[in-house]
Protein backbone atom coordinates (compact mmCIF):
# COMPACT_ATOMS: atom_id res chain seq x y z
CA UNK A 1 23.33 -27.11 -0.60
CA UNK A 2 22.06 -30.35 0.99
CA UNK A 3 19.78 -30.88 -2.04
CA UNK A 4 22.70 -30.54 -4.47
CA UNK A 5 24.81 -32.91 -2.37
CA UNK A 6 21.96 -35.43 -2.29
CA UNK A 7 21.65 -35.21 -6.09
CA UNK A 8 25.39 -35.78 -6.54
CA UNK A 9 25.32 -38.77 -4.16
CA UNK A 10 22.35 -40.23 -6.03
CA UNK A 11 24.09 -39.80 -9.39
CA UNK A 12 27.29 -41.41 -8.11
CA UNK A 13 25.34 -44.31 -6.63
CA UNK A 14 23.35 -44.77 -9.84
CA UNK A 15 26.53 -44.66 -11.90
CA UNK A 16 28.16 -47.25 -9.65
CA UNK A 17 25.10 -49.46 -9.80
CA UNK A 18 25.09 -49.34 -13.59
CA UNK A 19 28.76 -50.22 -13.77
CA UNK A 20 28.32 -53.19 -11.43
CA UNK A 21 30.53 -51.48 -8.85
CA UNK A 22 28.18 -51.97 -5.90
CA UNK A 23 29.60 -54.07 -3.08
CA UNK A 24 27.54 -57.25 -2.76
CA UNK A 25 25.47 -56.25 -5.78
CA UNK A 26 24.47 -59.78 -6.81
CA UNK A 27 23.78 -60.78 -3.21
CA UNK A 28 21.81 -57.57 -2.57
CA UNK A 29 19.61 -58.06 -5.62
CA UNK A 30 18.68 -61.57 -4.52
CA UNK A 31 17.90 -60.61 -0.90
CA UNK A 32 15.21 -58.05 -1.63
CA UNK A 33 13.36 -56.10 1.04
CA UNK A 34 11.31 -58.62 3.06
CA UNK A 35 10.20 -55.99 5.62
CA UNK A 36 8.21 -54.16 2.96
CA UNK A 37 7.61 -56.89 0.37
CA UNK A 38 5.28 -58.74 2.73
CA UNK A 39 2.97 -55.73 2.83
CA UNK A 40 2.92 -54.52 -0.78
CA UNK A 41 -0.85 -55.04 -1.00
CA UNK A 42 -1.48 -52.82 2.01
CA UNK A 43 0.81 -50.14 0.54
CA UNK A 44 -1.27 -50.18 -2.65
CA UNK A 45 -4.41 -49.71 -0.54
CA UNK A 46 -2.74 -46.91 1.42
CA UNK A 47 -1.90 -45.13 -1.84
CA UNK A 48 -5.52 -45.46 -2.99
CA UNK A 49 -6.98 -44.23 0.30
CA UNK A 50 -4.54 -41.50 1.32
CA UNK A 51 -2.86 -40.48 -1.92
CA UNK A 52 0.49 -42.13 -1.38
CA UNK A 53 3.12 -43.37 1.02
CA UNK A 54 6.75 -43.07 2.03
CA UNK A 55 8.37 -46.16 3.53
CA UNK A 56 11.86 -47.33 4.41
CA UNK A 57 12.14 -50.56 2.40
CA UNK A 58 14.85 -51.97 4.67
CA UNK A 59 12.81 -51.71 7.88
CA UNK A 60 9.26 -51.46 6.57
CA UNK A 61 8.66 -48.36 8.69
CA UNK A 62 7.21 -45.03 7.63
CA UNK A 63 8.70 -41.74 8.80
CA UNK A 64 6.29 -39.51 10.73
CA UNK A 65 8.05 -36.16 10.39
CA UNK A 66 9.96 -34.18 7.82
CA UNK A 67 9.16 -33.59 4.17
CA UNK A 68 9.15 -36.30 1.51
CA UNK A 69 10.97 -35.16 -1.62
CA UNK A 70 11.32 -37.36 -4.70
CA UNK A 71 14.90 -37.57 -5.94
CA UNK A 72 14.07 -36.73 -9.54
CA UNK A 73 12.29 -37.83 -12.64
CA UNK A 74 15.08 -40.15 -13.80
CA UNK A 75 14.22 -42.66 -11.08
CA UNK A 76 10.44 -42.19 -11.26
CA UNK A 77 8.15 -44.81 -12.71
CA UNK A 78 4.60 -43.98 -13.76
CA UNK A 79 1.85 -46.60 -13.50
CA UNK A 80 -1.73 -46.21 -14.76
CA UNK A 81 -3.93 -45.93 -11.65
CA UNK A 82 -6.61 -48.24 -13.06
CA UNK A 83 -4.27 -51.21 -13.43
CA UNK A 84 -2.20 -50.35 -10.32
CA UNK A 85 -5.32 -50.52 -8.14
CA UNK A 86 -6.90 -53.42 -10.04
CA UNK A 87 -4.21 -55.89 -9.00
CA UNK A 88 -0.97 -54.85 -10.72
CA UNK A 89 0.21 -52.60 -7.86
CA UNK A 90 2.08 -55.18 -5.75
CA UNK A 91 3.86 -56.50 -8.85
CA UNK A 92 4.80 -52.96 -9.95
CA UNK A 93 6.14 -52.13 -6.48
CA UNK A 94 8.15 -55.35 -6.34
CA UNK A 95 9.64 -54.68 -9.79
CA UNK A 96 10.47 -51.09 -8.80
CA UNK A 97 12.24 -52.30 -5.65
CA UNK A 98 14.14 -54.90 -7.64
CA UNK A 99 15.22 -52.32 -10.24
CA UNK A 100 16.44 -49.94 -7.52
CA UNK A 101 17.88 -52.43 -5.01
CA UNK A 102 21.49 -51.39 -5.47
CA UNK A 103 20.93 -47.67 -4.95
CA UNK A 104 18.55 -48.28 -2.02
CA UNK A 105 21.14 -50.45 -0.29
CA UNK A 106 23.94 -48.04 -1.08
CA UNK A 107 22.12 -44.98 0.30
CA UNK A 108 20.28 -45.80 3.55
CA UNK A 109 18.53 -42.41 3.54
CA UNK A 110 16.55 -43.24 0.39
CA UNK A 111 13.03 -44.53 0.78
CA UNK A 112 10.32 -45.92 -1.46
CA UNK A 113 7.60 -43.45 -2.28
CA UNK A 114 4.34 -43.46 -4.20
CA UNK A 115 2.08 -40.56 -5.11
CA UNK A 116 -1.44 -41.06 -6.47
CA UNK A 117 -2.02 -38.30 -9.01
CA UNK A 118 -5.82 -38.53 -9.08
CA UNK A 119 -6.19 -35.83 -11.74
CA UNK A 120 -3.70 -37.59 -14.03
CA UNK A 121 -5.10 -41.05 -13.17
CA UNK A 122 -1.63 -42.36 -12.46
CA UNK A 123 0.56 -43.54 -9.61
CA UNK A 124 4.14 -42.28 -9.55
CA UNK A 125 6.69 -44.53 -7.86
CA UNK A 126 9.92 -42.85 -6.83
CA UNK A 127 12.96 -42.84 -4.64
CA UNK A 128 12.31 -40.40 -1.82
CA UNK A 129 14.52 -38.53 0.59
CA UNK A 130 13.06 -37.13 3.83
CA UNK A 131 14.29 -33.58 4.40
CA UNK A 132 13.74 -32.16 7.91
CA UNK A 133 13.57 -28.48 6.93
CA UNK A 134 10.54 -27.15 5.00
CA UNK A 135 12.47 -24.44 3.13
CA UNK A 136 15.15 -26.91 2.06
CA UNK A 137 12.51 -29.48 1.05
CA UNK A 138 10.64 -26.95 -1.11
CA UNK A 139 13.92 -25.86 -2.74
CA UNK A 140 14.85 -29.49 -3.45
CA UNK A 141 11.38 -30.23 -4.80
CA UNK A 142 11.54 -27.20 -7.05
CA UNK A 143 14.97 -28.24 -8.37
CA UNK A 144 13.48 -31.67 -9.18
CA UNK A 145 10.51 -30.05 -10.97
CA UNK A 146 7.99 -31.26 -8.40
CA UNK A 147 4.69 -29.44 -7.96
CA UNK A 148 4.78 -30.22 -4.26
CA UNK A 149 6.60 -32.02 -1.47
CA UNK A 150 4.79 -33.89 1.27
CA UNK A 151 4.69 -32.79 4.91
CA UNK A 152 4.72 -36.11 6.75
CA UNK A 153 3.60 -34.78 10.14
CA UNK A 154 0.77 -32.55 8.82
CA UNK A 155 -0.11 -35.15 6.15
CA UNK A 156 -0.54 -32.65 3.37
CA UNK A 157 1.16 -31.47 0.23
CA UNK A 158 3.27 -28.31 0.30
CA UNK A 159 3.40 -26.53 -3.07
CA UNK A 160 6.84 -25.72 -4.46
CA UNK A 161 5.73 -23.12 -6.98
CA UNK A 162 6.79 -25.21 -9.97
CA UNK A 163 4.30 -25.59 -12.79
CA UNK A 164 4.39 -27.29 -16.13
CA UNK A 165 5.71 -24.86 -18.77
């Protein structure tokens, strides 16, 4: 149920952002996320070394427990790994933050996430929600057609059972 509610909230927020209905929308877009923008290069390196990251763009902090679940493919952005790690990563992250500023400010539970798909030679940027319960996280991940969710405390992927048809 929490997953469905989160999806509805995300859709409402996205709809409001598109209609220009976000309080302080112009101001918010110009302020950015200084807590995380100053360390975009280190986030790129973290993605290369560990396979990804989840970070609160407002505070610059990373959660240490729970399960990171991407909010869906509609907000995902795929970057070729070669160019992302060859210097384009910080620029791609900054553009992604700029494009999602309104929804990130509107929903304080959303975080910035990146997953390095080594087999696919790509980096997937996404809006992420941290779900405390493993069963709920797997169910949410499955409903978003994710192959896995990420256990932040164990630092490993947890398969959802979804596979490409």
